[in-house]
């Protein structure tokens, strides 16, 4: 019989995803057959499974921690915000349309719950343990009637709940007590323990507060988890970009500086995490009112609303800054939506993302993109053709990544393609991918995760190093191995700072 444990929070970004990842790793290390689960995720960072299904990246990291290949039952509902109070709804990995918040919460969510229950059934057939992540707070009284990700799941499975608060942002005690007070009696009974997360300092000084919490709520404090900087584990949403900016300050003296343009609808910024882990790279994010600075490379990331983000670049003055950088011969690389913005025109005749019929692009690449109704989602294998970037040749085989896009791109003149996709969704193909300009300083492609490939990433950095008169460095970072080490470090920290004996009692009694 499958055991369940659920992690809920007093608000968003208190550490539910990371602590779910930690428990997945701990149970996996103990030899259990464990799987992560989140009924409904709202995020712009998504991933494509081997079956071509789209799911949230947080569950991908949790799957990796559990020693599993990600599959869509781990996250049956994904909401990808496209604009104010509107999201694209992904059900079991496939887009079913755009919905307003009212349409989804008042009409669709409870219908989607049937799909959620079917996903749970399939997981319970295969796994001994489910580690379940909630979303936001279970005490959002305006959403509770149609909520399918917090207490409805806990009650459906009779799953014990651990309630998490982030002490780093302040008000942790009040948020824990207040959340419990707002729950119904049967919901409150499911909460079996409290967790204080992101603590800095001497835990003995906190002990009177912990004693108060246990006396006030009648719930045990299972652990005080320390603040862990630079975890090396992929983040779920753009809130975590603040943490990345702090990390960038810590590497201000790194010789290679890479600027990522942060747009309002930025998506899949995890594409650049591997670059940020290189010791000689300072990767930082730039938004309106901030300077690109003396960057050696500018990255234009994906977007969930490409035309609106293109207009943002224009209206905010960032397009002007990009043009000035281009005139200074600072190289620019775009991925997915960022790739589309580098072209001459973006058209959306079916209004798949916005009300804009068409928008002029940056004009750096000879191409036009038209959005179509069907989204392409597939894992790919590719090779880097013998092409030149900043006068240096790149030729690398055995690249891996994935595609998530709705646009069809056509070239307005003969183009140089940097990649050849050799396998798409396990089928052998020969598809030219991406484009590089004649000056060899602007390049774009649809392949997400391309920088996760160690040899490609280091080769590109070395081109930037050579341009600055620095010697090339060998591949020294194994990104996949570094992630596994990060999972182990996280698990060790949580194990040391959580009452695991009490947790096992909770699981035994469930």
PDB file of N, CA, C and O in Angstrom, residues 408-478:
ATOM      1  N   UNK A 408       6.207  28.858 -36.140  1.00  0.00           N
ATOM      2  CA  UNK A 408       6.867  28.328 -37.327  1.00  0.00           C
ATOM      3  C   UNK A 408       7.733  29.436 -37.903  1.00  0.00           C
ATOM      4  O   UNK A 408       7.238  30.526 -38.214  1.00  0.00           O
ATOM      5  N   UNK A 409       9.022  29.168 -38.036  1.00  0.00           N
ATOM      6  CA  UNK A 409       9.962  30.202 -38.471  1.00  0.00           C
ATOM      7  C   UNK A 409      10.384  29.974 -39.920  1.00  0.00           C
ATOM      8  O   UNK A 409      10.774  28.858 -40.296  1.00  0.00           O
ATOM      9  N   UNK A 410      10.306  31.015 -40.711  1.00  0.00           N
ATOM     10  CA  UNK A 410      10.747  30.998 -42.105  1.00  0.00           C
ATOM     11  C   UNK A 410      11.836  32.043 -42.284  1.00  0.00           C
ATOM     12  O   UNK A 410      11.805  33.113 -41.662  1.00  0.00           O
ATOM     13  N   UNK A 411      12.773  31.754 -43.164  1.00  0.00           N
ATOM     14  CA  UNK A 411      13.923  32.627 -43.357  1.00  0.00           C
ATOM     15  C   UNK A 411      13.716  33.512 -44.585  1.00  0.00           C
ATOM     16  O   UNK A 411      13.246  33.058 -45.632  1.00  0.00           O
ATOM     17  N   UNK A 412      14.053  34.778 -44.434  1.00  0.00           N
ATOM     18  CA  UNK A 412      13.840  35.762 -45.491  1.00  0.00           C
ATOM     19  C   UNK A 412      15.006  35.824 -46.464  1.00  0.00           C
ATOM     20  O   UNK A 412      14.917  36.482 -47.494  1.00  0.00           O
ATOM     21  N   UNK A 413      16.096  35.170 -46.119  1.00  0.00           N
ATOM     22  CA  UNK A 413      17.239  35.041 -47.030  1.00  0.00           C
ATOM     23  C   UNK A 413      18.009  33.795 -46.635  1.00  0.00           C
ATOM     24  O   UNK A 413      17.707  33.166 -45.622  1.00  0.00           O
ATOM     25  N   UNK A 414      18.964  33.421 -47.434  1.00  0.00           N
ATOM     26  CA  UNK A 414      19.749  32.229 -47.135  1.00  0.00           C
ATOM     27  C   UNK A 414      20.382  32.354 -45.751  1.00  0.00           C
ATOM     28  O   UNK A 414      20.961  33.390 -45.414  1.00  0.00           O
ATOM     29  N   UNK A 415      20.243  31.281 -44.972  1.00  0.00           N
ATOM     30  CA  UNK A 415      20.673  31.345 -43.572  1.00  0.00           C
ATOM     31  C   UNK A 415      21.669  30.248 -43.258  1.00  0.00           C
ATOM     32  O   UNK A 415      21.640  29.157 -43.849  1.00  0.00           O
ATOM     33  N   UNK A 416      22.548  30.535 -42.306  1.00  0.00           N
ATOM     34  CA  UNK A 416      23.487  29.546 -41.793  1.00  0.00           C
ATOM     35  C   UNK A 416      22.900  28.925 -40.529  1.00  0.00           C
ATOM     36  O   UNK A 416      22.557  29.641 -39.579  1.00  0.00           O
ATOM     37  N   UNK A 417      22.761  27.607 -40.529  1.00  0.00           N
ATOM     38  CA  UNK A 417      22.123  26.904 -39.408  1.00  0.00           C
ATOM     39  C   UNK A 417      23.192  26.278 -38.515  1.00  0.00           C
ATOM     40  O   UNK A 417      24.000  25.471 -38.981  1.00  0.00           O
ATOM     41  N   UNK A 418      23.203  26.618 -37.235  1.00  0.00           N
ATOM     42  CA  UNK A 418      24.255  26.105 -36.338  1.00  0.00           C
ATOM     43  C   UNK A 418      24.071  24.661 -35.893  1.00  0.00           C
ATOM     44  O   UNK A 418      25.030  24.019 -35.469  1.00  0.00           O
ATOM     45  N   UNK A 419      22.825  24.147 -35.939  1.00  0.00           N
ATOM     46  CA  UNK A 419      22.565  22.801 -35.425  1.00  0.00           C
ATOM     47  C   UNK A 419      21.848  21.944 -36.472  1.00  0.00           C
ATOM     48  O   UNK A 419      21.158  22.458 -37.347  1.00  0.00           O
ATOM     49  N   UNK A 420      22.003  20.652 -36.311  1.00  0.00           N
ATOM     50  CA  UNK A 420      21.216  19.676 -37.062  1.00  0.00           C
ATOM     51  C   UNK A 420      20.566  18.744 -36.055  1.00  0.00           C
ATOM     52  O   UNK A 420      21.260  18.055 -35.289  1.00  0.00           O
ATOM     53  N   UNK A 421      19.236  18.749 -36.002  1.00  0.00           N
ATOM     54  CA  UNK A 421      18.521  17.815 -35.138  1.00  0.00           C
ATOM     55  C   UNK A 421      18.545  16.446 -35.806  1.00  0.00           C
ATOM     56  O   UNK A 421      18.103  16.283 -36.944  1.00  0.00           O
ATOM     57  N   UNK A 422      19.098  15.467 -35.118  1.00  0.00           N
ATOM     58  CA  UNK A 422      19.234  14.128 -35.673  1.00  0.00           C
ATOM     59  C   UNK A 422      18.205  13.145 -35.138  1.00  0.00           C
ATOM     60  O   UNK A 422      18.002  12.076 -35.714  1.00  0.00           O
ATOM     61  N   UNK A 423      17.572  13.505 -34.017  1.00  0.00           N
ATOM     62  CA  UNK A 423      16.520  12.646 -33.464  1.00  0.00           C
ATOM     63  C   UNK A 423      15.502  13.524 -32.760  1.00  0.00           C
ATOM     64  O   UNK A 423      15.858  14.399 -31.975  1.00  0.00           O
ATOM     65  N   UNK A 424      14.238  13.291 -33.062  1.00  0.00           N
ATOM     66  CA  UNK A 424      13.157  14.036 -32.419  1.00  0.00           C
ATOM     67  C   UNK A 424      12.120  13.023 -31.945  1.00  0.00           C
ATOM     68  O   UNK A 424      11.586  12.258 -32.739  1.00  0.00           O
ATOM     69  N   UNK A 425      11.877  13.016 -30.641  1.00  0.00           N
ATOM     70  CA  UNK A 425      10.937  12.050 -30.049  1.00  0.00           C
ATOM     71  C   UNK A 425      11.289  10.625 -30.460  1.00  0.00           C
ATOM     72  O   UNK A 425      10.432   9.838 -30.871  1.00  0.00           O
ATOM     73  N   UNK A 426      12.583  10.298 -30.372  1.00  0.00           N
ATOM     74  CA  UNK A 426      13.117   8.966 -30.657  1.00  0.00           C
ATOM     75  C   UNK A 426      13.021   8.559 -32.121  1.00  0.00           C
ATOM     76  O   UNK A 426      13.239   7.390 -32.459  1.00  0.00           O
ATOM     77  N   UNK A 427      12.690   9.483 -33.005  1.00  0.00           N
ATOM     78  CA  UNK A 427      12.654   9.192 -34.442  1.00  0.00           C
ATOM     79  C   UNK A 427      13.833   9.887 -35.118  1.00  0.00           C
ATOM     80  O   UNK A 427      14.102  11.065 -34.866  1.00  0.00           O
ATOM     81  N   UNK A 428      14.521   9.148 -35.979  1.00  0.00           N
ATOM     82  CA  UNK A 428      15.646   9.715 -36.704  1.00  0.00           C
ATOM     83  C   UNK A 428      15.162  10.760 -37.705  1.00  0.00           C
ATOM     84  O   UNK A 428      14.239  10.509 -38.484  1.00  0.00           O
ATOM     85  N   UNK A 429      15.770  11.931 -37.658  1.00  0.00           N
ATOM     86  CA  UNK A 429      15.404  13.026 -38.568  1.00  0.00           C
ATOM     87  C   UNK A 429      16.693  13.738 -38.992  1.00  0.00           C
ATOM     88  O   UNK A 429      17.761  13.503 -38.449  1.00  0.00           O
ATOM     89  N   UNK A 430      16.566  14.592 -39.955  1.00  0.00           N
ATOM     90  CA  UNK A 430      17.640  15.491 -40.365  1.00  0.00           C
ATOM     91  C   UNK A 430      17.013  16.866 -40.554  1.00  0.00           C
ATOM     92  O   UNK A 430      16.538  17.197 -41.640  1.00  0.00           O
ATOM     93  N   UNK A 431      16.983  17.658 -39.482  1.00  0.00           N
ATOM     94  CA  UNK A 431      16.304  18.955 -39.497  1.00  0.00           C
ATOM     95  C   UNK A 431      17.295  20.050 -39.117  1.00  0.00           C
ATOM     96  O   UNK A 431      17.833  20.043 -37.999  1.00  0.00           O
ATOM     97  N   UNK A 432      17.552  20.962 -40.047  1.00  0.00           N
ATOM     98  CA  UNK A 432      18.410  22.104 -39.742  1.00  0.00           C
ATOM     99  C   UNK A 432      17.718  22.977 -38.701  1.00  0.00           C
ATOM    100  O   UNK A 432      16.514  23.240 -38.796  1.00  0.00           O
ATOM    101  N   UNK A 433      18.479  23.435 -37.719  1.00  0.00           N
ATOM    102  CA  UNK A 433      17.877  24.166 -36.596  1.00  0.00           C
ATOM    103  C   UNK A 433      18.676  25.419 -36.280  1.00  0.00           C
ATOM    104  O   UNK A 433      19.914  25.412 -36.247  1.00  0.00           O
ATOM    105  N   UNK A 434      17.945  26.503 -36.001  1.00  0.00           N
ATOM    106  CA  UNK A 434      18.556  27.745 -35.588  1.00  0.00           C
ATOM    107  C   UNK A 434      19.161  28.505 -36.755  1.00  0.00           C
ATOM    108  O   UNK A 434      19.131  28.071 -37.913  1.00  0.00           O
ATOM    109  N   UNK A 435      19.713  29.668 -36.450  1.00  0.00           N
ATOM    110  CA  UNK A 435      20.355  30.492 -37.478  1.00  0.00           C
ATOM    111  C   UNK A 435      21.394  31.380 -36.813  1.00  0.00           C
ATOM    112  O   UNK A 435      21.252  31.764 -35.648  1.00  0.00           O
ATOM    113  N   UNK A 436      22.469  31.659 -37.559  1.00  0.00           N
ATOM    114  CA  UNK A 436      23.488  32.592 -37.116  1.00  0.00           C
ATOM    115  C   UNK A 436      23.681  33.627 -38.207  1.00  0.00           C
ATOM    116  O   UNK A 436      23.592  33.314 -39.407  1.00  0.00           O
ATOM    117  N   UNK A 437      23.877  34.874 -37.810  1.00  0.00           N
ATOM    118  CA  UNK A 437      23.990  35.940 -38.804  1.00  0.00           C
ATOM    119  C   UNK A 437      25.351  35.903 -39.503  1.00  0.00           C
ATOM    120  O   UNK A 437      26.284  35.211 -39.075  1.00  0.00           O
ATOM    121  N   UNK A 438      25.470  36.650 -40.581  1.00  0.00           N
ATOM    122  CA  UNK A 438      26.700  36.645 -41.373  1.00  0.00           C
ATOM    123  C   UNK A 438      27.888  37.174 -40.585  1.00  0.00           C
ATOM    124  O   UNK A 438      29.030  36.765 -40.808  1.00  0.00           O
ATOM    125  N   UNK A 439      27.643  38.082 -39.659  1.00  0.00           N
ATOM    126  CA  UNK A 439      28.734  38.650 -38.861  1.00  0.00           C
ATOM    127  C   UNK A 439      29.187  37.717 -37.741  1.00  0.00           C
ATOM    128  O   UNK A 439      30.138  38.023 -37.021  1.00  0.00           O
ATOM    129  N   UNK A 440      28.486  36.602 -37.581  1.00  0.00           N
ATOM    130  CA  UNK A 440      28.841  35.572 -36.602  1.00  0.00           C
ATOM    131  C   UNK A 440      28.787  36.071 -35.157  1.00  0.00           C
ATOM    132  O   UNK A 440      29.515  35.595 -34.295  1.00  0.00           O
ATOM    133  N   UNK A 441      27.891  37.010 -34.886  1.00  0.00           N
ATOM    134  CA  UNK A 441      27.795  37.513 -33.512  1.00  0.00           C
ATOM    135  C   UNK A 441      26.368  37.492 -32.954  1.00  0.00           C
ATOM    136  O   UNK A 441      26.147  37.942 -31.831  1.00  0.00           O
ATOM    137  N   UNK A 442      25.419  36.987 -33.737  1.00  0.00           N
ATOM    138  CA  UNK A 442      24.049  36.805 -33.245  1.00  0.00           C
ATOM    139  C   UNK A 442      23.584  35.411 -33.669  1.00  0.00           C
ATOM    140  O   UNK A 442      23.700  35.041 -34.849  1.00  0.00           O
ATOM    141  N   UNK A 443      23.070  34.659 -32.714  1.00  0.00           N
ATOM    142  CA  UNK A 443      22.637  33.298 -33.003  1.00  0.00           C
ATOM    143  C   UNK A 443      21.377  32.993 -32.207  1.00  0.00           C
ATOM    144  O   UNK A 443      21.195  33.495 -31.094  1.00  0.00           O
ATOM    145  N   UNK A 444      20.515  32.166 -32.766  1.00  0.00           N
ATOM    146  CA  UNK A 444      19.314  31.756 -32.048  1.00  0.00           C
ATOM    147  C   UNK A 444      18.924  30.338 -32.402  1.00  0.00           C
ATOM    148  O   UNK A 444      19.303  29.816 -33.463  1.00  0.00           O
ATOM    149  N   UNK A 445      18.176  29.696 -31.502  1.00  0.00           N
ATOM    150  CA  UNK A 445      17.712  28.329 -31.739  1.00  0.00           C
ATOM    151  C   UNK A 445      16.530  28.046 -30.822  1.00  0.00           C
ATOM    152  O   UNK A 445      16.297  28.751 -29.837  1.00  0.00           O
ATOM    153  N   UNK A 446      15.793  26.989 -31.149  1.00  0.00           N
ATOM    154  CA  UNK A 446      14.642  26.588 -30.351  1.00  0.00           C
ATOM    155  C   UNK A 446      14.993  25.587 -29.252  1.00  0.00           C
ATOM    156  O   UNK A 446      14.150  25.260 -28.431  1.00  0.00           O
ATOM    157  N   UNK A 447      16.215  25.094 -29.215  1.00  0.00           N
ATOM    158  CA  UNK A 447      16.553  23.982 -28.326  1.00  0.00           C
ATOM    159  C   UNK A 447      16.790  24.480 -26.901  1.00  0.00           C
ATOM    160  O   UNK A 447      17.758  25.198 -26.629  1.00  0.00           O
ATOM    161  N   UNK A 448      15.893  24.074 -25.997  1.00  0.00           N
ATOM    162  CA  UNK A 448      16.097  24.322 -24.564  1.00  0.00           C
ATOM    163  C   UNK A 448      17.095  23.308 -24.019  1.00  0.00           C
ATOM    164  O   UNK A 448      17.188  22.182 -24.496  1.00  0.00           O
ATOM    165  N   UNK A 449      17.816  23.721 -22.989  1.00  0.00           N
ATOM    166  CA  UNK A 449      18.744  22.814 -22.326  1.00  0.00           C
ATOM    167  C   UNK A 449      20.050  22.624 -23.061  1.00  0.00           C
ATOM    168  O   UNK A 449      20.857  21.780 -22.666  1.00  0.00           O
ATOM    169  N   UNK A 450      20.293  23.410 -24.097  1.00  0.00           N
ATOM    170  CA  UNK A 450      21.500  23.217 -24.895  1.00  0.00           C
ATOM    171  C   UNK A 450      22.761  23.483 -24.081  1.00  0.00           C
ATOM    172  O   UNK A 450      23.801  22.854 -24.282  1.00  0.00           O
ATOM    173  N   UNK A 451      22.670  24.416 -23.114  1.00  0.00           N
ATOM    174  CA  UNK A 451      23.854  24.733 -22.306  1.00  0.00           C
ATOM    175  C   UNK A 451      24.136  23.700 -21.227  1.00  0.00           C
ATOM    176  O   UNK A 451      25.180  23.751 -20.572  1.00  0.00           O
ATOM    177  N   UNK A 452      23.216  22.742 -21.036  1.00  0.00           N
ATOM    178  CA  UNK A 452      23.470  21.655 -20.093  1.00  0.00           C
ATOM    179  C   UNK A 452      24.524  20.695 -20.628  1.00  0.00           C
ATOM    180  O   UNK A 452      25.073  19.893 -19.871  1.00  0.00           O
ATOM    181  N   UNK A 453      24.783  20.755 -21.932  1.00  0.00           N
ATOM    182  CA  UNK A 453      25.793  19.896 -22.553  1.00  0.00           C
ATOM    183  C   UNK A 453      27.178  20.448 -22.230  1.00  0.00           C
ATOM    184  O   UNK A 453      27.544  21.558 -22.655  1.00  0.00           O
ATOM    185  N   UNK A 454      27.972  19.692 -21.473  1.00  0.00           N
ATOM    186  CA  UNK A 454      29.217  20.200 -20.901  1.00  0.00           C
ATOM    187  C   UNK A 454      30.211  20.684 -21.957  1.00  0.00           C
ATOM    188  O   UNK A 454      30.801  21.766 -21.817  1.00  0.00           O
ATOM    189  N   UNK A 455      30.427  19.903 -23.001  1.00  0.00           N
ATOM    190  CA  UNK A 455      31.429  20.264 -24.002  1.00  0.00           C
ATOM    191  C   UNK A 455      31.000  21.503 -24.781  1.00  0.00           C
ATOM    192  O   UNK A 455      31.817  22.398 -25.050  1.00  0.00           O
ATOM    193  N   UNK A 456      29.725  21.570 -25.140  1.00  0.00           N
ATOM    194  CA  UNK A 456      29.230  22.739 -25.878  1.00  0.00           C
ATOM    195  C   UNK A 456      29.353  23.999 -25.027  1.00  0.00           C
ATOM    196  O   UNK A 456      29.807  25.046 -25.490  1.00  0.00           O
ATOM    197  N   UNK A 457      28.960  23.895 -23.763  1.00  0.00           N
ATOM    198  CA  UNK A 457      28.984  25.046 -22.864  1.00  0.00           C
ATOM    199  C   UNK A 457      30.415  25.570 -22.698  1.00  0.00           C
ATOM    200  O   UNK A 457      30.665  26.771 -22.811  1.00  0.00           O
ATOM    201  N   UNK A 458      31.354  24.656 -22.461  1.00  0.00           N
ATOM    202  CA  UNK A 458      32.733  25.084 -22.258  1.00  0.00           C
ATOM    203  C   UNK A 458      33.339  25.626 -23.547  1.00  0.00           C
ATOM    204  O   UNK A 458      34.092  26.610 -23.515  1.00  0.00           O
ATOM    205  N   UNK A 459      32.985  25.045 -24.685  1.00  0.00           N
ATOM    206  CA  UNK A 459      33.512  25.536 -25.964  1.00  0.00           C
ATOM    207  C   UNK A 459      33.056  26.966 -26.218  1.00  0.00           C
ATOM    208  O   UNK A 459      33.847  27.810 -26.671  1.00  0.00           O
ATOM    209  N   UNK A 460      31.807  27.247 -25.916  1.00  0.00           N
ATOM    210  CA  UNK A 460      31.288  28.603 -26.114  1.00  0.00           C
ATOM    211  C   UNK A 460      31.972  29.587 -25.161  1.00  0.00           C
ATOM    212  O   UNK A 460      32.372  30.694 -25.568  1.00  0.00           O
ATOM    213  N   UNK A 461      32.145  29.194 -23.907  1.00  0.00           N
ATOM    214  CA  UNK A 461      32.818  30.068 -22.940  1.00  0.00           C
ATOM    215  C   UNK A 461      34.262  30.316 -23.373  1.00  0.00           C
ATOM    216  O   UNK A 461      34.786  31.434 -23.253  1.00  0.00           O
ATOM    217  N   UNK A 462      34.902  29.284 -23.882  1.00  0.00           N
ATOM    218  CA  UNK A 462      36.293  29.439 -24.305  1.00  0.00           C
ATOM    219  C   UNK A 462      36.432  30.399 -25.481  1.00  0.00           C
ATOM    220  O   UNK A 462      37.451  31.104 -25.601  1.00  0.00           O
ATOM    221  N   UNK A 463      35.428  30.452 -26.352  1.00  0.00           N
ATOM    222  CA  UNK A 463      35.444  31.447 -27.434  1.00  0.00           C
ATOM    223  C   UNK A 463      35.422  32.852 -26.839  1.00  0.00           C
ATOM    224  O   UNK A 463      36.145  33.755 -27.289  1.00  0.00           O
ATOM    225  N   UNK A 464      34.606  33.038 -25.797  1.00  0.00           N
ATOM    226  CA  UNK A 464      34.555  34.337 -25.122  1.00  0.00           C
ATOM    227  C   UNK A 464      35.868  34.630 -24.410  1.00  0.00           C
ATOM    228  O   UNK A 464      36.330  35.784 -24.389  1.00  0.00           O
ATOM    229  N   UNK A 465      36.466  33.616 -23.830  1.00  0.00           N
ATOM    230  CA  UNK A 465      37.761  33.802 -23.152  1.00  0.00           C
ATOM    231  C   UNK A 465      38.843  34.215 -24.149  1.00  0.00           C
ATOM    232  O   UNK A 465      39.625  35.139 -23.884  1.00  0.00           O
ATOM    233  N   UNK A 466      38.896  33.529 -25.284  1.00  0.00           N
ATOM    234  CA  UNK A 466      39.922  33.836 -26.278  1.00  0.00           C
ATOM    235  C   UNK A 466      39.777  35.261 -26.774  1.00  0.00           C
ATOM    236  O   UNK A 466      40.784  35.957 -27.015  1.00  0.00           O
ATOM    237  N   UNK A 467      38.533  35.703 -26.902  1.00  0.00           N
ATOM    238  CA  UNK A 467      38.285  37.069 -27.365  1.00  0.00           C
ATOM    239  C   UNK A 467      38.857  38.100 -26.394  1.00  0.00           C
ATOM    240  O   UNK A 467      39.199  39.217 -26.778  1.00  0.00           O
ATOM    241  N   UNK A 468      38.950  37.723 -25.126  1.00  0.00           N
ATOM    242  CA  UNK A 468      39.493  38.623 -24.107  1.00  0.00           C
ATOM    243  C   UNK A 468      40.978  38.371 -23.828  1.00  0.00           C
ATOM    244  O   UNK A 468      41.542  38.931 -22.886  1.00  0.00           O
ATOM    245  N   UNK A 469      41.585  37.524 -24.634  1.00  0.00           N
ATOM    246  CA  UNK A 469      42.995  37.244 -24.445  1.00  0.00           C
ATOM    247  C   UNK A 469      43.284  36.254 -23.346  1.00  0.00           C
ATOM    248  O   UNK A 469      44.420  36.172 -22.859  1.00  0.00           O
ATOM    249  N   UNK A 470      42.275  35.473 -22.944  1.00  0.00           N
ATOM    250  CA  UNK A 470      42.448  34.479 -21.885  1.00  0.00           C
ATOM    251  C   UNK A 470      42.610  33.098 -22.506  1.00  0.00           C
ATOM    252  O   UNK A 470      42.045  32.798 -23.562  1.00  0.00           O
ATOM    253  N   UNK A 471      43.354  32.246 -21.835  1.00  0.00           N
ATOM    254  CA  UNK A 471      43.558  30.904 -22.356  1.00  0.00           C
ATOM    255  C   UNK A 471      42.296  30.065 -22.187  1.00  0.00           C
ATOM    256  O   UNK A 471      41.492  30.277 -21.274  1.00  0.00           O
ATOM    257  N   UNK A 472      42.137  29.110 -23.105  1.00  0.00           N
ATOM    258  CA  UNK A 472      40.995  28.194 -23.026  1.00  0.00           C
ATOM    259  C   UNK A 472      41.169  27.254 -21.834  1.00  0.00           C
ATOM    260  O   UNK A 472      42.292  26.917 -21.435  1.00  0.00           O
ATOM    261  N   UNK A 473      40.048  26.861 -21.267  1.00  0.00           N
ATOM    262  CA  UNK A 473      40.064  25.929 -20.138  1.00  0.00           C
ATOM    263  C   UNK A 473      39.427  24.611 -20.552  1.00  0.00           C
ATOM    264  O   UNK A 473      38.507  24.581 -21.381  1.00  0.00           O
ATOM    265  N   UNK A 474      39.855  23.499 -19.963  1.00  0.00           N
ATOM    266  CA  UNK A 474      39.228  22.208 -20.273  1.00  0.00           C
ATOM    267  C   UNK A 474      37.867  22.095 -19.599  1.00  0.00           C
ATOM    268  O   UNK A 474      37.536  22.866 -18.688  1.00  0.00           O
ATOM    269  N   UNK A 475      37.077  21.150 -20.058  1.00  0.00           N
ATOM    270  CA  UNK A 475      35.796  20.867 -19.400  1.00  0.00           C
ATOM    271  C   UNK A 475      36.083  20.414 -17.975  1.00  0.00           C
ATOM    272  O   UNK A 475      36.800  19.430 -17.754  1.00  0.00           O
ATOM    273  N   UNK A 476      35.563  21.138 -17.017  1.00  0.00           N
ATOM    274  CA  UNK A 476      35.815  20.792 -15.610  1.00  0.00           C
ATOM    275  C   UNK A 476      34.525  20.583 -14.830  1.00  0.00           C
ATOM    276  O   UNK A 476      34.558  20.103 -13.702  1.00  0.00           O
ATOM    277  N   UNK A 477      33.397  20.968 -15.422  1.00  0.00           N
ATOM    278  CA  UNK A 477      32.114  20.835 -14.741  1.00  0.00           C
ATOM    279  C   UNK A 477      31.266  19.783 -15.431  1.00  0.00           C
ATOM    280  O   UNK A 477      30.948  19.907 -16.612  1.00  0.00           O
ATOM    281  N   UNK A 478      30.929  18.743 -14.706  1.00  0.00           N
ATOM    282  CA  UNK A 478      29.959  17.759 -15.165  1.00  0.00           C
ATOM    283  C   UNK A 478      28.623  18.168 -14.563  1.00  0.00           C
ATOM    284  O   UNK A 478      28.368  17.924 -13.386  1.00  0.00           O
TER     285      UNK A 478
END
